[in-house]
XYZ file of C-alpha atoms in Angstrom:
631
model
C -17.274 88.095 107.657
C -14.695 90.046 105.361
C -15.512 93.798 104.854
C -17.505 94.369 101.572
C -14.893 96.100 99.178
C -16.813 98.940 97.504
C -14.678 101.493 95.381
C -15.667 104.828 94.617
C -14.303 106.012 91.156
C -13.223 109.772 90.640
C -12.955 110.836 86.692
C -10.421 112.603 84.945
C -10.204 115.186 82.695
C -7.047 114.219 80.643
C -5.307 110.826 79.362
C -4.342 109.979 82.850
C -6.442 106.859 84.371
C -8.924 107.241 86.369
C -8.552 106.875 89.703
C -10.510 104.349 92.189
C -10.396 104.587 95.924
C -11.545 101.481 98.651
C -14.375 102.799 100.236
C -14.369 102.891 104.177
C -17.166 100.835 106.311
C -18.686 104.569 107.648
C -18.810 106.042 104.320
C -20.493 102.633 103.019
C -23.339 103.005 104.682
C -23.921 106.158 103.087
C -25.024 104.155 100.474
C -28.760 104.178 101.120
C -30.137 102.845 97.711
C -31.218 99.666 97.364
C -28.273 98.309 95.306
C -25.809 100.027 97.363
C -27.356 98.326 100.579
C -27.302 94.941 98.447
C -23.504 95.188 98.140
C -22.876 95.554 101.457
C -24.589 92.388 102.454
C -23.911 89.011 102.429
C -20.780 89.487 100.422
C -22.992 90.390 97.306
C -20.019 92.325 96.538
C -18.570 89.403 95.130
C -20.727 88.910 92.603
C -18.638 90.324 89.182
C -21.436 88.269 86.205
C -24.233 89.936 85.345
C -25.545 86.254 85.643
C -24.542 86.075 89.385
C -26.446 89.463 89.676
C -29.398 88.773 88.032
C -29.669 85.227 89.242
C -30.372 86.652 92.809
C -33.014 89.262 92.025
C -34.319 86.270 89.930
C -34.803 83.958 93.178
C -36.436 86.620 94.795
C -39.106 87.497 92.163
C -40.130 83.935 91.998
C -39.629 83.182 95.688
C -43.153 83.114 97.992
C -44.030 85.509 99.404
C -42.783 87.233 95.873
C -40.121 89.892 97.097
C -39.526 91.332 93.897
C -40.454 91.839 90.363
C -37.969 91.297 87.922
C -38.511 92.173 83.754
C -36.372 91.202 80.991
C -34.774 93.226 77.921
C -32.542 92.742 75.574
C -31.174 94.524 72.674
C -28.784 94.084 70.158
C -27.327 96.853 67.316
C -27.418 94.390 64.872
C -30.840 92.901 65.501
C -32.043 93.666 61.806
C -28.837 91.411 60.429
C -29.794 87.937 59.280
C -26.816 85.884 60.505
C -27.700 83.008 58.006
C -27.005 85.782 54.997
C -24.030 86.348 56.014
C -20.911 84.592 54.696
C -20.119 81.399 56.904
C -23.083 82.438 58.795
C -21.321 85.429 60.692
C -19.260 82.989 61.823
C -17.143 84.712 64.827
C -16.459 88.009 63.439
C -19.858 89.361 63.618
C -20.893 90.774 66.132
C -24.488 92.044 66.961
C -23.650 93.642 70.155
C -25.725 91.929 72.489
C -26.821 93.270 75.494
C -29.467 92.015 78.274
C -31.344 94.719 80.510
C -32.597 93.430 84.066
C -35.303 95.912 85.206
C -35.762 94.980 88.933
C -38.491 96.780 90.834
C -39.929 96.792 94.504
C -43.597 98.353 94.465
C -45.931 99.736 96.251
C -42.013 101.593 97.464
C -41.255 102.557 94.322
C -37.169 101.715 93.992
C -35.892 100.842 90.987
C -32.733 98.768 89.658
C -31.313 98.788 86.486
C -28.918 95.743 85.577
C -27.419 95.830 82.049
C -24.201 93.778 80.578
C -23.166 91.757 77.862
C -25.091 88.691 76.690
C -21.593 86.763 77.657
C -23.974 86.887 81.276
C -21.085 84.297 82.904
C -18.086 86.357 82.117
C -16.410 88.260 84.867
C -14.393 90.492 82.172
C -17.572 91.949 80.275
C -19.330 94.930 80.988
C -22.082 95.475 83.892
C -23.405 98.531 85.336
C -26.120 99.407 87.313
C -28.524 102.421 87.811
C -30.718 102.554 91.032
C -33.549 104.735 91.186
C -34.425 105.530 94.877
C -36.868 108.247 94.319
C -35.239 110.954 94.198
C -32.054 110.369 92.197
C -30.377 107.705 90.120
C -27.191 106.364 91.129
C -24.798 104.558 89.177
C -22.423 101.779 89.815
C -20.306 99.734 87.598
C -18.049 96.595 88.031
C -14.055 98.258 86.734
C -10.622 97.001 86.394
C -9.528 98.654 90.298
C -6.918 101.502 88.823
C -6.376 99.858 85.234
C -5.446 96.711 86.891
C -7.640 94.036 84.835
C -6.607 91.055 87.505
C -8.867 93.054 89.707
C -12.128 93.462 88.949
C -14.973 95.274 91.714
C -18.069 97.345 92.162
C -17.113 101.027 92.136
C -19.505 103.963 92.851
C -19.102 106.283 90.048
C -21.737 109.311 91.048
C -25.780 109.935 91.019
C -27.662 111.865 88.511
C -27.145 114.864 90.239
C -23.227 114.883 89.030
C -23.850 115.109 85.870
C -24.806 119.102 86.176
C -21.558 119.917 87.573
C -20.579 121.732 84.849
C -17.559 124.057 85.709
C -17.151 122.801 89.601
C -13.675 121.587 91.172
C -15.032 118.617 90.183
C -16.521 118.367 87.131
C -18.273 115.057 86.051
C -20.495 116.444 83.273
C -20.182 114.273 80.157
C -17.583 111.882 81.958
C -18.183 108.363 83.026
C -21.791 107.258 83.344
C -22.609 110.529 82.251
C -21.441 110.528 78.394
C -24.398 108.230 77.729
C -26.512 109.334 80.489
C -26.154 112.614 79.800
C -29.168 114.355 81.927
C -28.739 111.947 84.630
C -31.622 110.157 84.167
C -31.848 105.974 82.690
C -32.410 106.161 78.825
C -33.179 103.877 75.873
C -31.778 105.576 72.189
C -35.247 104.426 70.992
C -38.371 105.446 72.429
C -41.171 104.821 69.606
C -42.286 101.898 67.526
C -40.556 101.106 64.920
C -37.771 99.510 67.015
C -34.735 99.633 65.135
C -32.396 98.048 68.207
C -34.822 96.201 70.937
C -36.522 92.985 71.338
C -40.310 93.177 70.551
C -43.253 91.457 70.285
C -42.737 91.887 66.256
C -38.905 92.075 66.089
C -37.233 89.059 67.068
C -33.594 89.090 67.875
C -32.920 85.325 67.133
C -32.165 85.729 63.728
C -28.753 87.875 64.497
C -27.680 85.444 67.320
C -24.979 82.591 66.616
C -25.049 79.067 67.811
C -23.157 79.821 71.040
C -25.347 82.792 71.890
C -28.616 80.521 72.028
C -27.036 77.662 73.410
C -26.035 80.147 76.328
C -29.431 82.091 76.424
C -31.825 79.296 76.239
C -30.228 77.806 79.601
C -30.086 80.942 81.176
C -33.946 80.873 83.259
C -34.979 84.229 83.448
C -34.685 84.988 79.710
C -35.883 81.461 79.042
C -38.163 79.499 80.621
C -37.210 76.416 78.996
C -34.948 75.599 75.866
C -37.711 75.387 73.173
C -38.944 79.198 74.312
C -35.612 80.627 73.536
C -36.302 84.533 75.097
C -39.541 83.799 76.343
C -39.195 85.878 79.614
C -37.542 88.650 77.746
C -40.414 91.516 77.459
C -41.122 93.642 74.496
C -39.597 97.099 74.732
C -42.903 98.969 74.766
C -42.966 97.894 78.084
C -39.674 99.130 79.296
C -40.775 102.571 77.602
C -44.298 103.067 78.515
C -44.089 101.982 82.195
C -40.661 102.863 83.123
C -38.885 105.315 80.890
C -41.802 107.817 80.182
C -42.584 107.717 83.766
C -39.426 107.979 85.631
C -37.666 110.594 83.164
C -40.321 113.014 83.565
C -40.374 112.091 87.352
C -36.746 112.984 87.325
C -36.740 116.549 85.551
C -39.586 117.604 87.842
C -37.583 116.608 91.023
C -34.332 118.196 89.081
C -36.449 121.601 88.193
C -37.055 121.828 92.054
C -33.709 120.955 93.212
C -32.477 123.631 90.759
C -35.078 126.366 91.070
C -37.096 126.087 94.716
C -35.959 125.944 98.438
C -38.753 125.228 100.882
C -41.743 125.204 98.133
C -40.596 128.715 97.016
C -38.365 129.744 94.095
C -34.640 130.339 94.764
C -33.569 133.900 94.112
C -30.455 132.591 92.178
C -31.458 128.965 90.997
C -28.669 126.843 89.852
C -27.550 125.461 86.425
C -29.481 128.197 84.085
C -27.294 127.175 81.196
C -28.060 123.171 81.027
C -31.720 124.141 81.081
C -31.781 126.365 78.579
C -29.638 123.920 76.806
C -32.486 121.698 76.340
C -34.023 124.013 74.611
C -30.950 125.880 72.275
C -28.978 122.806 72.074
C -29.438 118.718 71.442
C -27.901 117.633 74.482
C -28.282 114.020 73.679
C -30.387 111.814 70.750
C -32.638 108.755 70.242
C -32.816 107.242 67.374
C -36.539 107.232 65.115
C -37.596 104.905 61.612
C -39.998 105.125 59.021
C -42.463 102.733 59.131
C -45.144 100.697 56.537
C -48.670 102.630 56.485
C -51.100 100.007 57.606
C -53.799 99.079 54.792
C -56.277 96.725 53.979
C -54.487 93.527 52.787
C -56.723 93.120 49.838
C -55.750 96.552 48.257
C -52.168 95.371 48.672
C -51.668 91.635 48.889
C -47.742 92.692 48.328
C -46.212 94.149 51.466
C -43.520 96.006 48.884
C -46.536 97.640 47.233
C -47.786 99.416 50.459
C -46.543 102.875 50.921
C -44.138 103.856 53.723
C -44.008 106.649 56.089
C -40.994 108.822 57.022
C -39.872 109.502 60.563
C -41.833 112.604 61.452
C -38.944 114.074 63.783
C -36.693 114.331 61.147
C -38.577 117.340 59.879
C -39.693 119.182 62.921
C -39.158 118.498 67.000
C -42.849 116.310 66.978
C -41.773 114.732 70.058
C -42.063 118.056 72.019
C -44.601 120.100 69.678
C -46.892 117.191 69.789
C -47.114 118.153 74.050
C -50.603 119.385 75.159
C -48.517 122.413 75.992
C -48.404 123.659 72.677
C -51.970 122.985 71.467
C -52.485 125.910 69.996
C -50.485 126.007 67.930
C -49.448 121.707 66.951
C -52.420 121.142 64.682
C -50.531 120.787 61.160
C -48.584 118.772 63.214
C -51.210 116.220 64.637
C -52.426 115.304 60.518
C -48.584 115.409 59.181
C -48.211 112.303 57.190
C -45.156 112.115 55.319
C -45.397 108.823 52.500
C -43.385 107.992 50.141
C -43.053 104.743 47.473
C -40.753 101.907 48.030
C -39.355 102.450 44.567
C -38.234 105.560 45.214
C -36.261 104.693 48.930
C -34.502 101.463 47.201
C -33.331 103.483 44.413
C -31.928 106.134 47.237
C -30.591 103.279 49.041
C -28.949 102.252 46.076
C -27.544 105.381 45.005
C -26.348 106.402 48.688
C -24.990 103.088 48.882
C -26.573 102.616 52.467
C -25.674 99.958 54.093
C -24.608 98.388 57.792
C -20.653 98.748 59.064
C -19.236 96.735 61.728
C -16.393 97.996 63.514
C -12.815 95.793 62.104
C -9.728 97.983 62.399
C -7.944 100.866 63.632
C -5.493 102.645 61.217
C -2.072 101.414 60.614
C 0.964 102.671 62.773
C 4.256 102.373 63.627
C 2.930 99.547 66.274
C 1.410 98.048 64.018
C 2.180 98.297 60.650
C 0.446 95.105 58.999
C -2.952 96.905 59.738
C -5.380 96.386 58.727
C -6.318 92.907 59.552
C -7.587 90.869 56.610
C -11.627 91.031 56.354
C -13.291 87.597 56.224
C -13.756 85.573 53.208
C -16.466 86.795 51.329
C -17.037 90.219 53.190
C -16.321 93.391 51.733
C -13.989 96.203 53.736
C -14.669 100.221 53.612
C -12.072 102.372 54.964
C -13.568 105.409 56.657
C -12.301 108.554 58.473
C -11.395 108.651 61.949
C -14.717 109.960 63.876
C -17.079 107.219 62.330
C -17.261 105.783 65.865
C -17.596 107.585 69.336
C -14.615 108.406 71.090
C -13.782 109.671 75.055
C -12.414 107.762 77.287
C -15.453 105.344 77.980
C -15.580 104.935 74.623
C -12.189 104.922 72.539
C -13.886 103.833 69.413
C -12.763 107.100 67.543
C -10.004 105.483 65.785
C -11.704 102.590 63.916
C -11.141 103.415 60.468
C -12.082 99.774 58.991
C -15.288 98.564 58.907
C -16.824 95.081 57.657
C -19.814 95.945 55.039
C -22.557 93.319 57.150
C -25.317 94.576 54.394
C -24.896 96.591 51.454
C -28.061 98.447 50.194
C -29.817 97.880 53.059
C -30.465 100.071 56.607
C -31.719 96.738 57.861
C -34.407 93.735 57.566
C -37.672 95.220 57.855
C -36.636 98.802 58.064
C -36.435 101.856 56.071
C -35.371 105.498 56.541
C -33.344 105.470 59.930
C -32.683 109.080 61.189
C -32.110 110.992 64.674
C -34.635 113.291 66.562
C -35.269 115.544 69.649
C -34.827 113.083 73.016
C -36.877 112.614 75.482
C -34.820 114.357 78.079
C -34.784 117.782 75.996
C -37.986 117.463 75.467
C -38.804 117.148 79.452
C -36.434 119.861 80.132
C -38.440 122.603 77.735
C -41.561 121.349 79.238
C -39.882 121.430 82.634
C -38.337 125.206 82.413
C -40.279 127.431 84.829
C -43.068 130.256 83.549
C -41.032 133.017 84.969
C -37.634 132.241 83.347
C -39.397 131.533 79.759
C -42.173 133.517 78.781
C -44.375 132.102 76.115
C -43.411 134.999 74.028
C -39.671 133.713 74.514
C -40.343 129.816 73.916
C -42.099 130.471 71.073
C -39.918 133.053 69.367
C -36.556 130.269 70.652
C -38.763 127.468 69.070
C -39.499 129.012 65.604
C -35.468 130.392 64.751
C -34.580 127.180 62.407
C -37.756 124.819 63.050
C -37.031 122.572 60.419
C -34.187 121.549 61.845
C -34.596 119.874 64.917
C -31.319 118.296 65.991
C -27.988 119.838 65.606
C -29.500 123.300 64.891
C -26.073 125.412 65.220
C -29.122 128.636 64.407
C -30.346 127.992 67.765
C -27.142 126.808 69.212
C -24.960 130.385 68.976
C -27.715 132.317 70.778
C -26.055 129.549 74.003
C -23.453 132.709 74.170
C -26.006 135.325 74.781
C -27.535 133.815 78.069
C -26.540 135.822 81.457
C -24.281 133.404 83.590
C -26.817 133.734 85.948
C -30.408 135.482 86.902
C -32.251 136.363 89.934
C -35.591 137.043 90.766
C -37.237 140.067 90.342
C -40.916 140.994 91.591
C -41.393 137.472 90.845
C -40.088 136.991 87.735
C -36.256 135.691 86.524
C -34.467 138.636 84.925
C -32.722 135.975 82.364
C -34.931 136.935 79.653
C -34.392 140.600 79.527
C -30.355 140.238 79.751
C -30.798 137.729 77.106
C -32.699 139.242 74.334
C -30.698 142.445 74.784
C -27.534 140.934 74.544
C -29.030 140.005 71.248
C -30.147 143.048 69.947
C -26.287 144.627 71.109
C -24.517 141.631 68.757
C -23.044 142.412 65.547
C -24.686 139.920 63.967
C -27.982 141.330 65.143
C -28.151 143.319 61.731
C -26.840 140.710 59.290
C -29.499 139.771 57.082
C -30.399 136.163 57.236
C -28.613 135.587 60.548
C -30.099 133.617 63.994
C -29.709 136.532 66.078
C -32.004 138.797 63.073
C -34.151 136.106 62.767
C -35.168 135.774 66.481
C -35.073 139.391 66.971
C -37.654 139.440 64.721
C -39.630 136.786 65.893
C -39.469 138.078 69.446
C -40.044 141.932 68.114
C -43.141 140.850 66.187
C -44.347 137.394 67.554
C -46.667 135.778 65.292
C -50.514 134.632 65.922
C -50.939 131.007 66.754
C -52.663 131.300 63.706
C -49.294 132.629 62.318
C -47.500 130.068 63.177
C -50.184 127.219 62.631
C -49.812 128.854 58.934
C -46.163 128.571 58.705
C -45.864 124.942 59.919
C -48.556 123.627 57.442
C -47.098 125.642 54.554
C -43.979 123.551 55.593
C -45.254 120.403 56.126
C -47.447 120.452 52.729
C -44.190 121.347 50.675
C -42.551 118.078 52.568
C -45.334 116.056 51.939
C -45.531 117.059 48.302
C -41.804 116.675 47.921
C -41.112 113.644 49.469
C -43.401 111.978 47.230
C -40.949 112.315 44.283
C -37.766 110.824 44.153
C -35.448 113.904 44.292
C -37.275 114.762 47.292
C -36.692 111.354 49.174
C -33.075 111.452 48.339
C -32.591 114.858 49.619
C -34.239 113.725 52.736
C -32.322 110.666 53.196
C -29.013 112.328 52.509
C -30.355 115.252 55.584
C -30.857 112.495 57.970
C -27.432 111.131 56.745
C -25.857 114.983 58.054
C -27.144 114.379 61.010
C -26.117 111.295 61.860
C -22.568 112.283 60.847
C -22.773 115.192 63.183
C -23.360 112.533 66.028
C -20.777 109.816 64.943
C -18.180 111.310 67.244
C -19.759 111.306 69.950
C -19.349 108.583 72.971
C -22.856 106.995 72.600
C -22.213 106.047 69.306
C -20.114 103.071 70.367
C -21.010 100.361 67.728
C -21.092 100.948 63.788
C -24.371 98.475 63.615
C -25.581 101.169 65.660
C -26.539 103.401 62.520
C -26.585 102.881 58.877
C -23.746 104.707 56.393
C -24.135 106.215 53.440
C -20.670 104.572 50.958
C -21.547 106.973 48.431
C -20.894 110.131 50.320
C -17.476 111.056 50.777
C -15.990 111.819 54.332
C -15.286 115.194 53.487
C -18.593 115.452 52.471
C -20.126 119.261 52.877
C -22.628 118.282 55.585
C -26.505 119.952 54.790
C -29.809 121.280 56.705
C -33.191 121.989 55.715
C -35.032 125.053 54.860
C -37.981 126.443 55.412
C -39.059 125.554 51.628
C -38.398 122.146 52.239
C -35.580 122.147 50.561
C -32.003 121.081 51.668
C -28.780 123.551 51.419
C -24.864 122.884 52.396
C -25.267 124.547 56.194
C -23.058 127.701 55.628
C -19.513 128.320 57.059
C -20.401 129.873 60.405
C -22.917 127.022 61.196
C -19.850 123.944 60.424
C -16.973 125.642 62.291
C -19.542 126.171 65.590
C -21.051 122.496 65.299
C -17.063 120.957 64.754
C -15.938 122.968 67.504
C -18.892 122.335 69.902
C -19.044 118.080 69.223
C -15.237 118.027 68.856
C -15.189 118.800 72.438
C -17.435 116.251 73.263
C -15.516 113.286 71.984
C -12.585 114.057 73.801
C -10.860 113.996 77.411
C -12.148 117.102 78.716
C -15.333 116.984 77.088
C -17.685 120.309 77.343
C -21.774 119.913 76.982
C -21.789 123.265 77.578
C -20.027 125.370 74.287
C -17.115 127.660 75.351
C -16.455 130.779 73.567
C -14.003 129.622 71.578
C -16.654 127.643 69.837
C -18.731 130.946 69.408
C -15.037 132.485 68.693
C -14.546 130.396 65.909
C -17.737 130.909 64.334
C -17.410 134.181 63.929
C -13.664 133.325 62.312
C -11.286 132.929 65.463
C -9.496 130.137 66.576
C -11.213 126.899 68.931
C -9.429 126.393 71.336
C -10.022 122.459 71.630
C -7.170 120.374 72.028
């Protein structure tokens, strides 16, 4: 029987390649997880189509005795595009960006397998990769062209979740490979609440993006469809794939992560180990999902016309709900727990309108001296929009970045069905504040950290520049991490600790003279009434719309953002645009000079070769008027 060929893939941090080595037989069988024992059987290393893969995990869920279970997803980044309005129906430029999710899982053990690829399931060039979830870590694998050579194509092993805290090490995988998407080292989804903007549903239907050739294929294809009339039958609703899987194994994996980090034999570690990615979660965004208004339910017969209902805004875009809303922070959530932000459908279509919101797909890359026709003519019919560098994601997983030409799929429009897209706290920060020990963060601290810049939830470069004030390390004392104490007092010895309206004041402050729950409960519904009052008028919406529109340029760069369906664009803003923020009146402002040249410095990192979750001082550096010293 010929020796399975397994490749182990070791990232760089510069343009050179990366660099894949064969994998002995001894070191093979260090693979314990269940995917890395499949590959080393029966020559299932062969098997380079997601189709091939998923066929065999498919014969063994419907094999008796049952040996598996095996549940469908699939989404698609233009699943709220309506082929059929598209000129020559889409024909073959558009491109949804199809992808089908194989969730394979062996209870009572408890192992997990995650298969995703392209919809093209019989293609041996597309994308597959794998993450397998053997109850303590995840570990990721991925079919690759062996040392950029695309006539050979094989399973490498690219790292477990564990790698992606290596910040500063000899080897440092942080944000590289598997890790610039999974960036906590855990299996995500960019959406993790209904509305579904992306994912197959039991009330969003991908069919309608799909072309001819895509359900042909699909509707033969047995474990997404049973038979050809029930085109996607066996593909599951993503509230499944979130409530069962996601929301239990992320917060599985932080708690397992918190130990690894911070205990040794059931008792805490006097030095525990990556103190600056935890309190990332909780100064930083470390990663995103994606959130939608929705239509407020009513009685039909008060509203027979589904425009006339009123709509609700994403709640996230105006405070972190997905972590406030935690039983931890009962006392003080209530404002939170009756915030309901409406707004008319008048006044969103005439922001639409006057942002000029609309869909891009990804056409062109700017002209040079290779090729100097650029850009490629855009289909009959279908109007082009040339667009900075930095619309799209770039690394080297990604290499979108340079797109500068994109097709205009739907103009006035942020999708079928769907209105006011935005981004908000993840999941995995949110598990990491909940996660961070008692005696690191003091309530006193968390609260104090929480309220510098609460209205802006995402991207807050407030909360960001206190990163730079954190000890490189702590140890325990009588109990107790001395982080806290090092930290606020290299606050209070800053010289921007007595600059009026500055982060550092404004926590000082906080942390000097912490507020009552009442306090705070005060503060948060003075906030939240302004927002609800304001977002009723039209100025209001627009402001919000063109906030959650900052935002999402903030995040373009970055690798996850791979596909322009993936978020709408707003035409009528221009690329040098002076991104804004929200106040604490509710009201938006241009975010000040200090707050742009940390937040440029910081992402520009992150899009790049050597890319750096962590901020290095030349981000802080520049802030305060230096130089960054990104390449």
């Amino acid at each position: 029987m010929t020796k399975p060929e397994i490749w182990n893939r070791v990232f760089t941090r510069d343009s050179n390649a990366d660099t894949d080595t064969l994998v002995g037989v001894e070191q093979q069988q260090k693979f314990q997880d269940r995917f890395g024992q499949f590959l080393q059987h029966d020559s299932h290393w062969t098997l380079n189509t997601l189709d091939g893969v998923l066929s065999y995990y498919y014969n063994l869920s419907i094999a008796t005795p049952k040996l598996c279970n095996l549940r469908m997803f699939m989404i698609a980044d233009g699943a709220h595009v309506n082929r059929s309005t598209l000129p020559d129906n889409g024909g073959k430029w558009f491109n949804p960006h199809c992808r089908v999710l194989g969730v394979v899982d062996f209870k009572p053990q408890g192992d997990i397998i995650f298969i995703v690829g392209s919809d093209d399931v019989h293609n041996s060039e597309r994308f597959m990769q794998v993450a397998s979830w053997d109850q303590k870590t995840f570990h990721y694998y991925a079919i690759e062209d062996i040392n950029g050579d695309k006539n050979i194509r094989r399973w490498t092993y690219q790292g477990n979740a564990l790698n992606a805290f290596t910040d500063g090490s000899s080897y440092d995988m942080s944000y590289l490979g598997p890790f610039n998407g999974h960036v906590n080292g855990a299996c995500i989804m960019k959406e993790i609440h209904d509305p579904w903007y992306h994912w197959k549903t039991d009330t969003t239907d991908l069919k309608q993006c799909l072309s001819e050739e895509q359900i042909n294929r699909l509707k033969s294809i047995p474990y997404i469809s049973p038979a050809s009339w029930n085109l996607l039958g066996n593909v599951s609703s993503a509230e499944g794939l979130e409530g069962d899987i996601i929301k239990v194994l992320v917060p599985k994996w932080f708690q397992l992560h918190r130990d690894e980090d911070f205990k040794e034999n059931g008792q805490y570690k006097s030095e525990p180990a990556n103190l600056h990615r935890w309190m990332a979660h909780l100064l930083l965004t470390t990663t995103i999902n994606i959130a939608t208004g929705a239509k407020v339910l009513t009685f039909w017969e008060q509203n027979p016309s589904g425009m006339a209902l009123p709509f609700r805004a994403p709640t996230n875009l105006f405070m972190n709900f997905e972590l406030l809303l935690q039983s931890k922070f009962n006392d003080i959530n209530g404002p939170l727990a009756s915030f309901s932000g409406e707004f008319s459908y008048e006044d969103y279509q005439k922001a639409v309108e006057d942002l000029q919101l609309g869909l891009l797909q990804e056409w062109d890359k700017d002209p040079d001296e290779k090729h100097p026709k650029r850009p490629k003519a855009p289909p009959k019919g279908v109007r082009m929009a040339q667009i900075t560098k930095g619309t799209l994601g770039g690394g080297k997983q990604t290499d979108m970045y340079d797109y500068t030409y994109f097709l205009v799929v739907q103009e006035k429009s942020e999708g079928e069905e769907m209105y006011f897209i935005t981004l908000q706290t993840s999941l995995e920060d949110s598990m990491g504040v909940l996660n961070l020990p008692d005696n690191l963060v003091s309530q006193k601290l968390l609260h104090s950290i929480l309220l510098v810049d609460f209205c802006n939830p995402v991207y807050s470069w407030r909360r960001g520049v206190l990163m730079q004030y954190l000890p490189k390390t702590t140890k325990l004392v009588d109990g107790n991490y001395d982080m806290e104490a090092a930290f606020v007092a290299t606050i209070r010895a800053s010289s921007h600790a007595s600059e009026a309206d500055s982060p550092e004041l404004q926590f000082l402050k906080l942390y000097d003279n912490p507020p009552s729950n009442d306090e705070i409960r005060f503060t948060f519904q003075s906030y939240l009434d302004t927002v609800t009052h304001r977002i009723k008028t039209s100025q209001g919406l627009t402001d919000y719309m063109k906030l959650a529109e900052a935002r999402r340029r903030i995040y373009r760069p970055l690798p996850l953002d791979e596909f322009g369906l993936t978020l709408p664009y707003a035409l009528a803003l221009p690329t040098d645009w002076k991104l804004i923020e929200m106040t604490q009146e509710a009201t938006v402002t241009e975010i000040p000079e200090r707050g742009l040249k940390f937040l440029k410095c910081w992402t520009g990192t992150l899009h790049g070769f050597d890319p750096k979750l962590l901020p290095t001082d030349g981000c802080y550096a520049q802030a305060r008027g230096g130089k960054c010293p990104r390449r």
